[in-house]
Amino acid sequence: MGNECTYCGSNIERHDPVFVNVGANTSTNQAGQFCNYACLATHIEEEGLTDGAACEWPC
Ligand SMILES: [Zn+2]
């Protein structure tokens, strides 16, 4: 995996990168990397990752 935002393809090193892991917090489970939280949030919405899990997020 390079240093491109999973969502928009921008170079994350030029921003404030956000890394996402699935399951255990290890690099081998990395699910994505985003140049900012806006890309992260949009990606999650478009992938439907919040389906059935809305109540697991702090309200
Ligand atoms: Zn981005």
PDB file of C-alpha atoms and ligand atoms in Angstrom:
ATOM      1  CA  MET A   1       0.000   0.000   0.000  1.00  0.00           C
ATOM      2  CA  GLY A   2       1.395   3.360  -0.983  1.00  0.00           C
ATOM      3  CA  ASN A   3       0.627   6.721   0.503  1.00  0.00           C
ATOM      4  CA  GLU A   4      -2.507   7.484  -1.487  1.00  0.00           C
ATOM      5  CA  CYS A   5      -5.821   8.191   0.183  1.00  0.00           C
ATOM      6  CA  THR A   6      -8.074   5.128  -0.154  1.00  0.00           C
ATOM      7  CA  TYR A   7     -10.998   7.359  -1.046  1.00  0.00           C
ATOM      8  CA  CYS A   8      -9.759  10.270  -3.146  1.00  0.00           C
ATOM      9  CA  GLY A   9      -6.245   9.207  -4.100  1.00  0.00           C
ATOM     10  CA  SER A  10      -4.496  12.260  -2.690  1.00  0.00           C
ATOM     11  CA  ASN A  11      -1.080  11.911  -1.111  1.00  0.00           C
ATOM     12  CA  ILE A  12      -1.918  11.470   2.555  1.00  0.00           C
ATOM     13  CA  GLU A  13       1.527  12.622   3.617  1.00  0.00           C
ATOM     14  CA  ARG A  14       0.571  16.124   2.532  1.00  0.00           C
ATOM     15  CA  HIS A  15      -2.353  16.226   4.951  1.00  0.00           C
ATOM     16  CA  ASP A  16      -3.179  14.717   8.316  1.00  0.00           C
ATOM     17  CA  PRO A  17      -3.406  10.997   7.551  1.00  0.00           C
ATOM     18  CA  VAL A  18      -5.962   8.747   9.193  1.00  0.00           C
ATOM     19  CA  PHE A  19      -5.388   5.010   9.268  1.00  0.00           C
ATOM     20  CA  VAL A  20      -8.101   2.420   9.719  1.00  0.00           C
ATOM     21  CA  ASN A  21      -7.639  -1.128  10.900  1.00  0.00           C
ATOM     22  CA  VAL A  22     -10.113  -3.991  10.971  1.00  0.00           C
ATOM     23  CA  GLY A  23     -10.006  -6.205  14.034  1.00  0.00           C
ATOM     24  CA  ALA A  24      -6.729  -6.212  15.906  1.00  0.00           C
ATOM     25  CA  ASN A  25      -4.798  -2.987  15.644  1.00  0.00           C
ATOM     26  CA  THR A  26      -1.988  -4.263  13.468  1.00  0.00           C
ATOM     27  CA  SER A  27      -0.646  -3.109  10.146  1.00  0.00           C
ATOM     28  CA  THR A  28      -1.586  -6.430   8.542  1.00  0.00           C
ATOM     29  CA  ASN A  29      -5.263  -5.656   9.093  1.00  0.00           C
ATOM     30  CA  GLN A  30      -5.130  -2.172   7.668  1.00  0.00           C
ATOM     31  CA  ALA A  31      -8.393  -1.510   5.833  1.00  0.00           C
ATOM     32  CA  GLY A  32      -7.646   1.921   4.500  1.00  0.00           C
ATOM     33  CA  GLN A  33      -5.802   5.173   4.826  1.00  0.00           C
ATOM     34  CA  PHE A  34      -7.322   8.578   4.340  1.00  0.00           C
ATOM     35  CA  CYS A  35      -5.977  12.096   3.935  1.00  0.00           C
ATOM     36  CA  ASN A  36      -8.541  13.416   6.424  1.00  0.00           C
ATOM     37  CA  TYR A  37     -11.619  12.460   8.392  1.00  0.00           C
ATOM     38  CA  ALA A  38     -13.962  13.724   5.674  1.00  0.00           C
ATOM     39  CA  CYS A  39     -12.657  11.094   3.257  1.00  0.00           C
ATOM     40  CA  LEU A  40     -12.859   8.468   5.991  1.00  0.00           C
ATOM     41  CA  ALA A  41     -16.461   9.337   6.823  1.00  0.00           C
ATOM     42  CA  THR A  42     -17.529   9.430   3.178  1.00  0.00           C
ATOM     43  CA  HIS A  43     -15.814   6.147   2.420  1.00  0.00           C
ATOM     44  CA  ILE A  44     -17.554   4.472   5.374  1.00  0.00           C
ATOM     45  CA  GLU A  45     -20.929   5.774   4.213  1.00  0.00           C
ATOM     46  CA  GLU A  46     -20.443   4.672   0.620  1.00  0.00           C
ATOM     47  CA  GLU A  47     -19.252   1.231   1.667  1.00  0.00           C
ATOM     48  CA  GLY A  48     -22.217   0.856   3.998  1.00  0.00           C
ATOM     49  CA  LEU A  49     -19.884   0.059   6.850  1.00  0.00           C
ATOM     50  CA  THR A  50     -22.227   1.730   9.308  1.00  0.00           C
ATOM     51  CA  ASP A  51     -25.167  -0.577   8.515  1.00  0.00           C
ATOM     52  CA  GLY A  52     -26.374  -2.124  11.744  1.00  0.00           C
ATOM     53  CA  ALA A  53     -23.534  -0.574  13.657  1.00  0.00           C
ATOM     54  CA  ALA A  54     -24.775   2.963  14.172  1.00  0.00           C
ATOM     55  CA  CYS A  55     -25.305   2.467  17.885  1.00  0.00           C
ATOM     56  CA  GLU A  56     -21.717   1.382  18.372  1.00  0.00           C
ATOM     57  CA  TRP A  57     -20.542   4.921  17.643  1.00  0.00           C
ATOM     58  CA  PRO A  58     -20.638   7.554  20.353  1.00  0.00           C
ATOM     59  CA  CYS A  59     -23.655   9.780  19.842  1.00  0.00           C
TER      60      CYS A  59
HETATM   61 ZN    ZN B   1      -8.742  11.770   0.665  1.00  0.00          ZN
END
